[in-house]
Amino acid sequence: MELRKSYAAELSRLMAQNDKITVLDADLAGAGGTKSLYSQFPNRCIECGIAEANMTCIAAGLAASGFVPFIHSFAPFSTRRVFDQISVSVSYSEQNVKIIGWDPGITATTNGGTHMSFEDVAMVRALPNVAVLDVVDDVQIAKALPQIAAYPTSVYVRMMRKQAQSFYPQDYVFTFGKADKLADGSDLTIVASGILLFDAQQAVQELALQGIKADFLAVHTIKPLDEQAIIASAQKTGAVLTVENHSIHGGLFSAVCETLAQNHPVPCDAVAVRDRISQVGSLADLKRDYGLTAADVVERAKRLVAKK
């Protein structure tokens, strides 16, 4: 199932249970999959038009009135375009707003450079009172949404819209703030998030065939980071490679390095976007061009192990 369909279905269920949950869109309800909610809950869905800053401020006002608003747009429009409103009206004002950013990073594909956010995690992670999640598939968003809705502060969730391939089984258990341990190893730690979990998993399997056993952690909650899991794995393996659909600056790599620098310094490297501008392309082509493929993970992992 597409992520947007799974998201809308679970949000519909939650809205039926909780009359405080509201939905706000910026002329993209059809693209984001939330359009069906407008007929189900006409008094709790607001079409704000192409006015993302206004949408964010309306959501902050609703939160101040006791509602739990969810706002939606493409990742750069729900973060970069409205960063001041998030900073002042949401973070500084301590209002509980759930912010959804669709098609982050290279998953913007043919929407191109203006729609491609390599900096959204870095921006939002720097703000107090806002958690940051990077979701991979339909199963994870459905399992995560009840905890996102119940979380006491604002949450930013980056996710694809049309991704239909499931990474997790239907019996997957989501725990907010806790990494998922997917493989045990002793040679290095691979920490991955979001859509690149597919490539990281493939790389872990290829490395195993070459005699390199990786401790594999899937991190859906970048803030608050599961520091205990990161430190414990680094202590065991002595080297950490992060894999993310984001700039190397300020995202998962930064969060992991900040944690290890203070607690257990080890050699680290990243499969991430390295100071590159955004562009148009297919997902496969963009992965190759930015060095985000399974082969890139394998290459950097082998180099990192050789340095130990």
GROMACS .gro file of C-alpha atoms in nm:
model
  308
    1MET     CA    1   0.000   0.000   0.000
    2GLU     CA    2   0.120   0.353  -0.073
    3LEU     CA    3   0.236   0.544   0.235
    4ARG     CA    4  -0.019   0.820   0.179
    5LYS     CA    5  -0.304   0.568   0.170
    6SER     CA    6  -0.184   0.393   0.485
    7TYR     CA    7  -0.135   0.731   0.652
    8ALA     CA    8  -0.484   0.855   0.561
    9ALA     CA    9  -0.649   0.530   0.669
   10GLU     CA   10  -0.484   0.534   1.013
   11LEU     CA   11  -0.545   0.906   1.057
   12SER     CA   12  -0.913   0.848   0.977
   13ARG     CA   13  -0.928   0.582   1.248
   14LEU     CA   14  -0.761   0.812   1.500
   15MET     CA   15  -0.988   1.106   1.411
   16ALA     CA   16  -1.292   0.887   1.473
   17GLN     CA   17  -1.159   0.813   1.822
   18ASN     CA   18  -1.030   1.160   1.909
   19ASP     CA   19  -1.237   1.466   1.816
   20LYS     CA   20  -0.941   1.695   1.886
   21ILE     CA   21  -0.736   1.575   1.589
   22THR     CA   22  -0.759   1.816   1.296
   23VAL     CA   23  -0.616   1.818   0.943
   24LEU     CA   24  -0.479   2.117   0.750
   25ASP     CA   25  -0.360   2.114   0.389
   26ALA     CA   26  -0.204   2.370   0.155
   27ASP     CA   27  -0.383   2.289  -0.172
   28LEU     CA   28  -0.235   1.937  -0.177
   29ALA     CA   29  -0.499   1.717  -0.013
   30GLY     CA   30  -0.534   1.517  -0.333
   31ALA     CA   31  -0.161   1.471  -0.379
   32GLY     CA   32  -0.107   1.378  -0.016
   33GLY     CA   33  -0.396   1.135   0.022
   34THR     CA   34  -0.589   1.332   0.284
   35LYS     CA   35  -0.875   1.440   0.054
   36SER     CA   36  -1.105   1.159   0.172
   37LEU     CA   37  -1.086   1.294   0.528
   38TYR     CA   38  -1.266   1.613   0.424
   39SER     CA   39  -1.592   1.426   0.359
   40GLN     CA   40  -1.554   1.210   0.669
   41PHE     CA   41  -1.470   1.496   0.907
   42PRO     CA   42  -1.581   1.822   0.739
   43ASN     CA   43  -1.565   2.022   1.063
   44ARG     CA   44  -1.206   1.919   1.140
   45CYS     CA   45  -1.038   1.954   0.800
   46ILE     CA   46  -0.917   2.291   0.674
   47GLU     CA   47  -0.799   2.369   0.321
   48CYS     CA   48  -0.563   2.663   0.362
   49GLY     CA   49  -0.470   2.710  -0.002
   50ILE     CA   50  -0.116   2.779  -0.122
   51ALA     CA   51  -0.031   2.956   0.202
   52GLU     CA   52   0.192   2.729   0.408
   53ALA     CA   53   0.295   2.996   0.659
   54ASN     CA   54  -0.069   3.077   0.727
   55MET     CA   55  -0.144   2.704   0.762
   56THR     CA   56   0.130   2.668   1.023
   57CYS     CA   57   0.002   2.964   1.226
   58ILE     CA   58  -0.358   2.838   1.211
   59ALA     CA   59  -0.234   2.502   1.337
   60ALA     CA   60  -0.051   2.670   1.625
   61GLY     CA   61  -0.370   2.852   1.717
   62LEU     CA   62  -0.567   2.528   1.709
   63ALA     CA   63  -0.306   2.363   1.928
   64ALA     CA   64  -0.332   2.651   2.176
   65SER     CA   65  -0.707   2.581   2.186
   66GLY     CA   66  -0.657   2.216   2.276
   67PHE     CA   67  -0.664   2.054   1.933
   68VAL     CA   68  -0.402   1.822   1.780
   69PRO     CA   69  -0.344   1.961   1.430
   70PHE     CA   70  -0.166   1.777   1.147
   71ILE     CA   71  -0.031   1.998   0.869
   72HIS     CA   72   0.086   1.868   0.532
   73SER     CA   73   0.294   1.968   0.232
   74PHE     CA   74   0.603   1.869   0.040
   75ALA     CA   75   0.901   1.860   0.277
   76PRO     CA   76   1.061   2.192   0.172
   77PHE     CA   77   0.727   2.371   0.196
   78SER     CA   78   0.634   2.233   0.538
   79THR     CA   79   0.980   2.313   0.682
   80ARG     CA   80   1.206   2.548   0.486
   81ARG     CA   81   0.935   2.780   0.358
   82VAL     CA   82   0.773   2.815   0.701
   83PHE     CA   83   1.073   2.780   0.928
   84ASP     CA   84   1.013   3.110   1.107
   85GLN     CA   85   0.651   3.016   1.179
   86ILE     CA   86   0.759   2.678   1.314
   87SER     CA   87   1.031   2.843   1.521
   88VAL     CA   88   0.813   3.116   1.676
   89SER     CA   89   0.452   2.996   1.665
   90VAL     CA   90   0.519   2.626   1.727
   91SER     CA   91   0.856   2.566   1.897
   92TYR     CA   92   0.899   2.887   2.098
   93SER     CA   93   0.528   2.896   2.186
   94GLU     CA   94   0.538   2.527   2.289
   95GLN     CA   95   0.240   2.435   2.074
   96ASN     CA   96   0.176   2.073   1.981
   97VAL     CA   97   0.162   2.063   1.600
   98LYS     CA   98   0.229   1.752   1.390
   99ILE     CA   99   0.415   1.848   1.072
  100ILE     CA  100   0.422   1.611   0.773
  101GLY     CA  101   0.682   1.659   0.499
  102TRP     CA  102   0.620   1.456   0.185
  103ASP     CA  103   0.885   1.326  -0.056
  104PRO     CA  104   1.199   1.447   0.124
  105GLY     CA  105   1.541   1.456  -0.037
  106ILE     CA  106   1.585   1.256  -0.356
  107THR     CA  107   1.234   1.108  -0.327
  108ALA     CA  108   1.107   1.434  -0.480
  109THR     CA  109   1.245   1.285  -0.807
  110THR     CA  110   1.087   1.459  -1.110
  111ASN     CA  111   0.937   1.742  -0.903
  112GLY     CA  112   1.293   1.865  -0.911
  113GLY     CA  113   1.522   2.100  -0.730
  114THR     CA  114   1.270   2.337  -0.573
  115HIS     CA  115   1.087   2.043  -0.414
  116MET     CA  116   1.398   1.854  -0.298
  117SER     CA  117   1.491   1.902   0.067
  118PHE     CA  118   1.836   1.793   0.182
  119GLU     CA  119   1.827   2.022   0.486
  120ASP     CA  120   1.487   1.969   0.651
  121VAL     CA  121   1.608   1.741   0.933
  122ALA     CA  122   1.896   1.977   1.014
  123MET     CA  123   1.660   2.275   1.038
  124VAL     CA  124   1.388   2.118   1.248
  125ARG     CA  125   1.622   1.913   1.467
  126ALA     CA  126   1.778   2.238   1.588
  127LEU     CA  127   1.447   2.355   1.736
  128PRO     CA  128   1.341   2.269   2.093
  129ASN     CA  129   1.005   2.101   2.152
  130VAL     CA  130   1.004   1.928   1.812
  131ALA     CA  131   1.077   1.558   1.754
  132VAL     CA  132   1.195   1.438   1.412
  133LEU     CA  133   1.099   1.111   1.240
  134ASP     CA  134   1.203   0.958   0.906
  135VAL     CA  135   0.949   0.691   0.805
  136VAL     CA  136   1.018   0.415   0.553
  137ASP     CA  137   0.693   0.239   0.457
  138ASP     CA  138   0.316   0.193   0.491
  139VAL     CA  139   0.345  -0.045   0.784
  140GLN     CA  140   0.568   0.185   0.987
  141ILE     CA  141   0.355   0.497   0.938
  142ALA     CA  142   0.039   0.311   1.040
  143LYS     CA  143   0.207   0.175   1.353
  144ALA     CA  144   0.375   0.507   1.435
  145LEU     CA  145   0.079   0.741   1.389
  146PRO     CA  146  -0.101   0.669   1.719
  147GLN     CA  147   0.222   0.743   1.909
  148ILE     CA  148   0.287   1.053   1.699
  149ALA     CA  149  -0.062   1.183   1.776
  150ALA     CA  150  -0.018   1.112   2.148
  151TYR     CA  151   0.337   1.253   2.172
  152PRO     CA  152   0.338   1.554   2.409
  153THR     CA  153   0.533   1.791   2.181
  154SER     CA  154   0.537   1.876   1.812
  155VAL     CA  155   0.664   1.614   1.569
  156TYR     CA  156   0.808   1.650   1.219
  157VAL     CA  157   0.760   1.340   1.003
  158ARG     CA  158   0.934   1.305   0.667
  159MET     CA  159   0.787   1.036   0.440
  160MET     CA  160   0.730   0.946   0.079
  161ARG     CA  161   0.379   0.967  -0.064
  162LYS     CA  162   0.367   0.694  -0.327
  163GLN     CA  163   0.623   0.443  -0.198
  164ALA     CA  164   0.434   0.111  -0.199
  165GLN     CA  165   0.708  -0.143  -0.120
  166SER     CA  166   0.690  -0.256   0.242
  167PHE     CA  167   1.010  -0.286   0.441
  168TYR     CA  168   0.857  -0.413   0.766
  169PRO     CA  169   0.622  -0.710   0.821
  170GLN     CA  170   0.264  -0.653   0.932
  171ASP     CA  171   0.345  -0.760   1.290
  172TYR     CA  172   0.612  -0.489   1.323
  173VAL     CA  173   0.613  -0.310   1.660
  174PHE     CA  174   0.695   0.061   1.656
  175THR     CA  175   0.836   0.231   1.965
  176PHE     CA  176   0.880   0.607   1.954
  177GLY     CA  177   1.243   0.703   2.017
  178LYS     CA  178   1.380   0.349   1.996
  179ALA     CA  179   1.593   0.213   1.712
  180ASP     CA  180   1.504  -0.118   1.547
  181LYS     CA  181   1.785  -0.375   1.566
  182LEU     CA  182   1.776  -0.560   1.233
  183ALA     CA  183   2.104  -0.755   1.234
  184ASP     CA  184   2.383  -0.847   1.474
  185GLY     CA  185   2.746  -0.796   1.382
  186SER     CA  186   3.086  -0.716   1.527
  187ASP     CA  187   3.284  -0.553   1.242
  188LEU     CA  188   3.100  -0.222   1.213
  189THR     CA  189   2.766  -0.055   1.287
  190ILE     CA  190   2.538   0.061   1.007
  191VAL     CA  191   2.274   0.313   1.114
  192ALA     CA  192   2.015   0.394   0.848
  193SER     CA  193   1.687   0.581   0.818
  194GLY     CA  194   1.396   0.633   0.582
  195ILE     CA  195   1.390   0.519   0.223
  196LEU     CA  196   1.760   0.421   0.226
  197LEU     CA  197   1.685   0.136   0.465
  198PHE     CA  198   1.624  -0.079   0.156
  199ASP     CA  199   1.973  -0.004   0.024
  200ALA     CA  200   2.135  -0.040   0.366
  201GLN     CA  201   1.973  -0.379   0.416
  202GLN     CA  202   2.097  -0.498   0.078
  203ALA     CA  203   2.445  -0.374   0.166
  204VAL     CA  204   2.442  -0.559   0.500
  205GLN     CA  205   2.361  -0.881   0.314
  206GLU     CA  206   2.636  -0.823   0.055
  207LEU     CA  207   2.891  -0.741   0.325
  208ALA     CA  208   2.804  -1.063   0.507
  209LEU     CA  209   2.886  -1.259   0.190
  210GLN     CA  210   3.228  -1.091   0.196
  211GLY     CA  211   3.287  -1.186   0.559
  212ILE     CA  212   3.202  -0.847   0.713
  213LYS     CA  213   2.932  -0.867   0.976
  214ALA     CA  214   2.744  -0.544   1.043
  215ASP     CA  215   2.537  -0.445   1.341
  216PHE     CA  216   2.236  -0.295   1.164
  217LEU     CA  217   2.019  -0.031   1.333
  218ALA     CA  218   1.715   0.126   1.167
  219VAL     CA  219   1.658   0.469   1.319
  220HIS     CA  220   1.312   0.613   1.257
  221THR     CA  221   1.335   0.869   1.538
  222ILE     CA  222   1.627   1.101   1.466
  223LYS     CA  223   1.527   1.325   1.757
  224PRO     CA  224   1.514   1.211   2.031
  225LEU     CA  225   1.783   0.971   1.913
  226ASP     CA  226   1.815   0.628   2.071
  227GLU     CA  227   2.157   0.714   2.211
  228GLN     CA  228   2.178   0.400   2.423
  229ALA     CA  229   2.147   0.174   2.119
  230ILE     CA  230   2.402   0.377   1.920
  231ILE     CA  231   2.659   0.379   2.200
  232ALA     CA  232   2.617   0.009   2.281
  233SER     CA  233   2.664  -0.087   1.916
  234ALA     CA  234   2.967   0.140   1.873
  235GLN     CA  235   3.127  -0.009   2.182
  236LYS     CA  236   3.087  -0.353   2.027
  237THR     CA  237   3.199  -0.280   1.671
  238GLY     CA  238   3.436   0.017   1.697
  239ALA     CA  239   3.317   0.188   1.377
  240VAL     CA  240   2.990   0.348   1.263
  241LEU     CA  241   2.852   0.419   0.915
  242THR     CA  242   2.530   0.620   0.879
  243VAL     CA  243   2.303   0.602   0.573
  244GLU     CA  244   2.049   0.876   0.504
  245ASN     CA  245   1.853   1.058   0.235
  246HIS     CA  246   1.972   1.397   0.361
  247SER     CA  247   2.270   1.628   0.367
  248ILE     CA  248   2.569   1.505   0.563
  249HIS     CA  249   2.534   1.829   0.759
  250GLY     CA  250   2.288   1.832   1.047
  251GLY     CA  251   2.099   1.507   0.989
  252LEU     CA  252   2.141   1.149   1.110
  253PHE     CA  253   2.520   1.153   1.069
  254SER     CA  254   2.547   1.467   1.280
  255ALA     CA  255   2.314   1.330   1.548
  256VAL     CA  256   2.510   1.004   1.572
  257CYS     CA  257   2.849   1.178   1.575
  258GLU     CA  258   2.735   1.424   1.843
  259THR     CA  259   2.631   1.131   2.061
  260LEU     CA  260   2.951   0.931   2.008
  261ALA     CA  261   3.180   1.232   2.051
  262GLN     CA  262   3.047   1.278   2.403
  263ASN     CA  263   3.019   0.914   2.501
  264HIS     CA  264   3.234   0.674   2.295
  265PRO     CA  265   3.436   0.823   2.006
  266VAL     CA  266   3.497   0.581   1.717
  267PRO     CA  267   3.573   0.623   1.345
  268CYS     CA  268   3.258   0.732   1.159
  269ASP     CA  269   3.158   0.786   0.798
  270ALA     CA  270   2.835   0.857   0.611
  271VAL     CA  271   2.647   0.767   0.299
  272ALA     CA  272   2.469   1.099   0.255
  273VAL     CA  273   2.437   1.397   0.023
  274ARG     CA  274   2.766   1.588   0.034
  275ASP     CA  275   2.719   1.960  -0.037
  276ARG     CA  276   2.530   1.905  -0.363
  277ILE     CA  277   2.247   2.105  -0.508
  278SER     CA  278   1.917   1.932  -0.587
  279GLN     CA  279   1.813   1.823  -0.936
  280VAL     CA  280   1.555   1.637  -1.143
  281GLY     CA  281   1.577   1.262  -1.200
  282SER     CA  282   1.441   0.917  -1.130
  283LEU     CA  283   1.495   0.774  -0.783
  284ALA     CA  284   1.742   0.516  -0.914
  285ASP     CA  285   1.940   0.776  -1.110
  286LEU     CA  286   1.950   1.017  -0.817
  287LYS     CA  287   2.074   0.743  -0.583
  288ARG     CA  288   2.360   0.668  -0.822
  289ASP     CA  289   2.446   1.034  -0.880
  290TYR     CA  290   2.452   1.126  -0.510
  291GLY     CA  291   2.630   0.807  -0.401
  292LEU     CA  292   2.339   0.661  -0.205
  293THR     CA  293   2.316   0.308  -0.349
  294ALA     CA  294   2.376  -0.024  -0.176
  295ALA     CA  295   2.710  -0.043  -0.361
  296ASP     CA  296   2.811   0.291  -0.209
  297VAL     CA  297   2.721   0.161   0.137
  298VAL     CA  298   2.933  -0.149   0.081
  299GLU     CA  299   3.231   0.054  -0.044
  300ARG     CA  300   3.229   0.300   0.247
  301ALA     CA  301   3.172   0.020   0.498
  302LYS     CA  302   3.477  -0.171   0.372
  303ARG     CA  303   3.694   0.141   0.385
  304LEU     CA  304   3.578   0.215   0.736
  305VAL     CA  305   3.651  -0.138   0.858
  306ALA     CA  306   3.998  -0.119   0.702
  307LYS     CA  307   4.075   0.190   0.912
  308LYS     CA  308   4.002   0.022   1.245
   0.00000   0.00000   0.00000
